[in-house]
Short mmCIF file of C-alpha atoms in Angstrom, two decimals:
data_model
loop_
_atom_site.label_atom_id
_atom_site.label_comp_id
_atom_site.label_asym_id
_atom_site.label_seq_id
_atom_site.Cartn_x
_atom_site.Cartn_y
_atom_site.Cartn_z
CA MET A 1 123.91 118.78 95.34
CA VAL A 2 127.36 116.52 94.37
CA ILE A 3 126.20 113.62 97.54
CA PRO A 4 124.68 111.64 94.89
CA PHE A 5 127.35 111.35 92.68
CA PHE A 6 129.36 110.65 95.39
CA VAL A 7 127.11 107.85 96.44
CA ILE A 8 126.96 106.04 92.67
CA ASP A 9 130.31 106.21 92.34
CA PHE A 10 130.84 104.47 95.75
CA PHE A 11 128.48 101.67 94.44
CA ALA A 12 129.99 101.71 91.12
CA LYS A 13 133.48 100.99 92.78
CA GLN A 14 131.93 98.80 95.35
CA PHE A 15 130.20 96.19 92.07
CA TYR A 16 134.48 95.91 91.25
CA VAL A 17 135.09 94.86 94.52
CA THR A 18 132.21 92.00 95.14
CA HIS A 19 133.15 90.90 91.39
CA SER A 20 136.50 90.81 90.87
CA GLU A 21 136.48 88.40 88.64
CA ARG A 22 135.63 91.28 86.40
CA VAL A 23 138.19 93.26 87.09
CA LEU A 24 140.40 93.55 83.47
CA HIS A 25 143.08 96.37 84.89
CA LYS A 26 144.23 96.95 88.64
CA LEU A 27 145.06 100.70 89.21
CA ILE A 28 149.11 100.15 88.57
CA GLY A 29 150.41 103.31 86.50
CA ILE A 30 148.08 105.81 87.18
CA SER A 31 149.82 108.21 89.18
CA ILE A 32 151.66 110.88 88.19
CA ASP A 33 155.74 110.59 87.64
CA SER A 34 157.82 113.22 86.66
CA GLU A 35 160.07 110.75 84.97
CA THR A 36 157.38 109.62 82.39
CA PHE A 37 156.53 113.66 82.13
CA LEU A 38 160.57 114.43 81.09
CA LYS A 39 160.45 111.17 78.75
CA SER A 40 156.91 112.17 76.72
CA ILE A 41 158.28 115.56 76.43
CA LYS A 42 161.35 114.24 74.73
CA ASN A 43 159.03 111.77 72.68
CA ALA A 44 158.74 113.60 69.35
CA ASN A 45 156.22 110.88 68.72
CA ILE A 46 154.21 111.34 71.38
CA PHE A 47 150.67 111.49 69.14
CA GLU A 48 152.42 109.52 66.35
CA ASN A 49 150.08 109.36 63.49
CA LEU A 50 147.91 111.89 64.77
CA PHE A 51 149.25 115.16 62.83
CA PRO A 52 147.96 115.55 59.30
CA PHE A 53 150.27 114.22 56.91
CA LEU A 54 153.29 114.81 58.88
CA SER A 55 153.28 111.45 61.58
CA ASN A 56 156.29 112.50 63.54
CA VAL A 57 155.28 115.82 64.70
CA GLY A 58 152.51 115.39 67.01
CA ILE A 59 153.83 117.19 69.61
CA LEU A 60 153.16 120.44 67.91
CA TYR A 61 149.63 120.01 69.47
CA LEU A 62 150.94 121.66 72.43
CA ALA A 63 151.94 124.62 71.12
CA LEU A 64 148.85 124.76 69.16
CA PHE A 65 146.32 124.23 72.08
CA LEU A 66 148.79 127.10 73.59
CA ALA A 67 149.05 129.01 70.84
CA LEU A 68 144.94 128.81 70.17
CA ALA A 69 144.60 129.47 74.62
CA ILE A 70 146.51 132.66 74.72
CA PHE A 71 144.33 134.37 71.48
CA THR A 72 141.39 133.74 72.96
CA LEU A 73 142.31 135.65 76.37
CA TYR A 74 143.88 138.22 73.80
CA LYS A 75 140.35 138.43 72.30
CA SER A 76 138.86 138.49 75.78
CA ASN A 77 136.70 135.67 75.15
CA LYS A 78 137.22 133.65 78.49
CA LYS A 79 134.53 130.89 78.39
CA GLU A 80 136.62 129.60 75.34
CA SER A 81 140.38 130.51 76.86
CA ILE A 82 138.93 128.60 79.87
CA PHE A 83 137.84 125.40 77.96
CA ILE A 84 141.20 125.24 75.43
CA PHE A 85 143.28 126.29 78.53
CA SER A 86 141.30 123.38 80.44
CA ALA A 87 142.08 120.58 77.87
CA LEU A 88 145.56 121.66 77.54
CA SER A 89 146.44 120.93 81.08
CA LEU A 90 144.93 117.77 80.75
CA LEU A 91 147.15 116.62 77.97
CA ILE A 92 149.87 118.18 79.46
CA ILE A 93 149.64 115.82 82.67
CA THR A 94 148.33 112.48 80.95
CA LEU A 95 151.82 112.96 79.78
CA ALA A 96 152.96 111.90 83.48
CA ILE A 97 150.79 109.05 84.08
CA PRO A 98 152.88 105.88 82.91
CA LYS A 99 149.37 103.80 81.64
CA ILE A 100 148.47 106.14 79.47
CA GLN A 101 151.67 105.62 77.72
CA GLU A 102 152.48 102.17 77.55
CA SER A 103 153.02 100.95 74.25
CA TYR A 104 154.74 97.75 72.68
CA PRO A 105 157.53 97.72 70.20
CA GLY A 106 156.74 96.49 66.93
CA THR A 107 152.69 96.64 66.95
CA GLY A 108 152.71 99.68 64.58
CA ILE A 109 149.87 102.04 65.00
CA PHE A 110 147.97 99.16 66.81
CA PHE A 111 149.30 99.03 70.32
CA SER A 112 150.76 102.76 70.23
CA SER A 113 150.70 105.67 73.13
CA SER A 114 148.81 107.90 70.97
CA ARG A 115 145.98 105.05 70.86
CA LEU A 116 144.88 106.96 74.31
CA TYR A 117 145.14 110.23 71.89
CA LEU A 118 142.51 109.50 69.19
CA THR A 119 140.42 112.76 70.73
CA VAL A 120 143.06 115.04 70.17
CA PRO A 121 142.48 116.22 66.60
CA ILE A 122 138.60 116.60 67.28
CA LEU A 123 139.63 118.44 70.48
CA LEU A 124 141.53 120.54 67.93
CA ILE A 125 138.62 121.29 66.01
CA LEU A 126 136.83 122.36 68.52
CA SER A 127 139.28 124.74 70.00
CA LEU A 128 139.67 126.64 66.50
CA TYR A 129 135.93 126.37 66.00
CA PHE A 130 135.98 128.20 69.60
CA SER A 131 138.91 130.69 68.57
CA PHE A 132 137.38 132.03 64.99
CA ARG A 133 133.55 131.56 65.42
CA PHE A 134 133.57 135.51 66.45
CA ILE A 135 135.70 136.51 63.72
CA PRO A 136 133.19 137.25 60.26
CA GLN A 137 134.52 135.00 57.46
CA LYS A 138 134.42 135.95 53.57
CA PRO A 139 132.88 133.30 51.87
CA TYR A 140 135.89 132.38 49.59
CA LEU A 141 137.80 131.99 52.59
CA THR A 142 135.33 129.41 53.34
CA PHE A 143 134.73 127.98 50.22
CA ALA A 144 138.49 127.87 50.10
CA LEU A 145 138.58 125.79 53.18
CA LEU A 146 136.09 122.97 51.80
CA ILE A 147 138.67 122.95 48.70
CA ILE A 148 141.76 122.07 50.94
CA CYS A 149 139.85 119.45 52.70
CA ILE A 150 138.14 117.69 49.77
CA SER A 151 141.92 117.84 48.17
CA THR A 152 143.76 116.45 51.09
CA ILE A 153 141.43 113.82 52.30
CA THR A 154 141.37 112.57 48.24
CA ILE A 155 145.29 112.59 48.28
CA LYS A 156 145.57 110.48 51.68
CA ASN A 157 143.40 108.06 50.48
CA MET A 158 144.80 107.34 47.24
CA ASN A 159 146.73 104.86 47.82
CA ILE A 160 144.55 103.58 50.63
CA GLN A 161 144.41 99.99 50.30
CA GLU A 162 148.41 99.40 49.54
CA ASP A 163 149.30 101.76 53.17
CA SER A 164 146.63 99.70 54.90
CA GLU A 165 148.92 96.63 53.54
CA GLN A 166 152.13 98.24 54.95
CA VAL A 167 150.71 99.03 57.78
CA PHE A 168 149.76 95.09 58.33
CA LEU A 169 152.81 94.08 57.13
CA ALA A 170 154.87 96.15 59.61
CA SER A 171 153.12 95.32 62.74
CA SER A 172 153.71 92.06 65.06
CA PHE A 173 150.30 92.64 66.00
CA PRO A 174 147.85 90.25 64.61
CA VAL A 175 145.63 91.34 61.42
CA GLU A 176 142.79 89.46 59.80
CA ARG A 177 140.08 90.25 57.54
CA ASN A 178 136.66 90.55 58.08
CA LYS A 179 136.15 87.95 55.49
CA LYS A 180 138.20 85.55 56.92
CA LEU A 181 136.13 86.10 60.35
CA ILE A 182 133.32 85.89 58.85
CA GLU A 183 134.16 82.65 56.99
CA SER A 184 135.42 80.80 60.11
CA ALA A 185 132.87 81.64 62.52
CA ALA A 186 130.20 79.93 59.87
CA ARG A 187 132.19 76.89 60.51
CA THR A 188 132.00 76.78 64.34
CA ARG A 189 128.58 77.35 63.69
CA ILE A 190 127.88 74.76 61.66
CA LEU A 191 129.54 72.10 64.31
CA ILE A 192 127.45 73.81 67.11
CA ASN A 193 124.21 73.16 65.48
CA GLU A 194 125.67 69.55 64.72
CA TYR A 195 126.87 68.47 68.41
CA ASP A 196 124.35 71.36 69.93
CA LEU A 197 127.72 72.96 71.62
CA ASP A 198 127.28 75.27 74.53
CA LEU A 199 131.16 76.11 75.09
CA VAL A 200 133.85 76.89 72.32
CA VAL A 201 137.39 77.01 73.82
CA ASN A 202 139.90 78.50 72.03
CA THR A 203 143.76 78.89 72.95
CA THR A 204 146.64 81.83 71.61
CA PHE A 205 149.54 78.98 72.11
CA SER A 206 148.78 76.93 69.19
CA THR A 207 147.99 80.05 66.51
CA ILE A 208 147.11 84.02 67.24
CA LYS A 209 143.95 83.41 64.99
CA TYR A 210 142.21 81.93 67.75
CA VAL A 211 142.02 85.51 69.57
CA PHE A 212 140.07 87.00 66.70
CA ASP A 213 137.51 83.75 66.80
CA SER A 214 136.76 84.09 70.56
CA TYR A 215 136.07 87.24 70.09
CA ALA A 216 134.30 87.60 67.01
CA PHE A 217 131.83 84.47 66.73
CA ASN A 218 128.95 85.99 69.28
CA PRO A 219 128.85 89.17 67.52
CA LEU A 220 129.17 87.75 63.75
CA MET A 221 126.81 85.15 64.59
CA TYR A 222 124.29 86.20 67.56
CA HIS A 223 121.84 88.32 65.05
CA ASP A 224 121.51 84.67 63.00
CA MET A 225 120.79 81.60 64.86
CA GLU A 226 119.03 81.48 68.30
CA LYS A 227 121.11 78.34 69.35
CA ASP A 228 124.12 81.29 69.24
CA SER A 229 122.71 83.42 72.08
CA ASN A 230 123.21 80.33 74.45
CA VAL A 231 127.35 79.98 73.40
CA ILE A 232 130.09 81.13 75.24
CA SER A 233 133.35 81.71 73.43
CA VAL A 234 136.38 82.41 75.25
CA ASN A 235 140.12 82.72 75.20
CA LEU A 236 141.74 79.89 77.18
CA ASP A 237 145.20 81.97 77.23
CA GLY A 238 143.35 85.61 78.76
CA ASP A 239 140.33 87.16 77.98
CA ARG A 240 139.02 90.44 78.82
CA ARG A 241 136.03 88.82 79.22
CA THR A 242 136.70 87.29 82.89
CA TRP A 243 133.69 86.41 84.26
CA LEU A 244 132.87 83.88 81.15
CA PHE A 245 135.24 81.21 83.29
CA GLY A 246 132.60 81.43 86.05
CA GLU A 247 129.67 80.91 83.49
CA SER A 248 131.25 77.91 81.15
CA GLU A 249 131.66 75.82 84.74
CA ASN A 250 128.50 73.62 83.87
CA CYS A 251 128.86 73.58 80.24
CA THR A 252 128.48 69.83 79.00
CA ASN A 253 129.31 70.13 75.10
CA ILE A 254 132.57 71.97 74.60
CA LEU A 255 134.92 72.69 71.26
CA LEU A 256 138.29 72.75 71.62
CA ASN A 257 139.92 74.71 69.43
CA GLY A 258 144.03 74.79 68.87
CA ILE A 259 143.98 72.71 72.12
CA LYS A 260 146.28 69.90 71.81
CA VAL A 261 145.19 66.78 74.34
CA GLU A 262 147.16 63.77 74.86
CA PRO A 263 144.95 60.80 73.01
CA SER A 264 145.48 59.13 76.16
CA LEU A 265 143.88 61.13 78.43
CA LEU A 266 140.51 61.34 76.49
CA ASN A 267 139.81 57.65 76.87
CA ASN A 268 137.61 58.75 79.75
CA PHE A 269 135.93 61.17 78.05
CA ASP A 270 132.90 61.03 75.25
CA HIS A 271 134.51 62.90 72.89
CA VAL A 272 135.04 63.40 68.94
CA VAL A 273 138.21 64.37 66.85
CA ILE A 274 137.24 66.66 64.36
CA SER A 275 141.02 67.74 62.95
CA ASP A 276 144.58 68.30 64.15
CA THR A 277 143.52 71.51 65.26
CA GLN A 278 139.95 70.44 66.84
CA LEU A 279 137.82 68.23 69.24
CA ILE A 280 134.90 68.04 71.17
CA ILE A 281 134.25 66.78 74.04
CA ARG A 282 130.87 65.61 74.57
CA ASN A 283 128.22 65.18 77.59
CA ASN A 284 130.62 66.39 80.40
CA ASP A 285 129.34 65.93 83.98
CA LEU A 286 132.40 67.72 85.66
CA LYS A 287 133.00 71.03 86.13
CA VAL A 288 134.82 72.73 83.19
CA SER A 289 137.66 73.62 85.42
CA GLU A 290 138.04 70.29 86.26
CA LEU A 291 138.01 68.42 82.92
CA PHE A 292 140.74 70.87 81.46
CA ARG A 293 142.57 69.68 84.75
CA ARG A 294 142.46 65.87 83.88
CA ILE A 295 143.38 67.04 80.38
CA ASN A 296 146.26 69.07 81.50
CA TRP A 297 145.24 72.17 80.50
CA GLU A 298 144.27 74.64 83.38
CA PHE A 299 140.90 76.25 82.55
CA LYS A 300 141.11 80.10 84.08
CA ASN A 301 142.33 83.70 83.12
CA THR A 302 146.39 83.50 83.28
CA HIS A 303 147.17 86.12 80.83
CA LEU A 304 145.38 89.60 79.68
#
């Protein structure tokens, strides 16, 4: 019965052996490490911002799961107890895996270790349901819980706009509003139509905003114009869509966003200067990687 699953697993992994350009993260830091476990247990913020109202006591999740597991075992609800104990065991194991505990200082909620534990509150809700579903509930208790839920949601969201602004300002992680993304994508689309572009190359060296432009263009514009479906938008300084570098090699009309090029290096290329941060190269007959080499840039994924 299990043999087909092993076969599928083998071929799934083999795909990344033969298509190494699609590998985003190598298997580093996923082994169990005792030092990481001890460090995680001592960290009160391990589930930062995931506990209602009190953002720095997420470690209580472990105690709550343990209490519910013991409670269901005491009530002889074996299946429920196995489920909660399994969830707790898996949660504890993750505390010993360095990759899961990876975070970057100063990024706030955007790159904390708790980003990988977003399902823990839902898991707790399921565990609570499994623990108390066989206990008769009074109608007034259900009504009281509903009132509490509505009240807490209302209180938590009373100043959500101001709170969001504070979160954005306190984080070194780049943040952009949807309106700005749409406007930027629309401006890029105008250039694509005007110059029949098939490749947009963005850089983060000039400004971090080009990261958003690169990832957002196709999702925002693909549905709107047939031409955009053939346009590749890629980050020069590091892109998780690693395969785009290979797919871009034969492009002919290219927009460079935020990429500074010495004017003398452009003498042999048909080009149009749009602005200080935008340059178009037309009728390119070189491989794109070779083109970039000639203008002193490297067209490949150098950072992830």
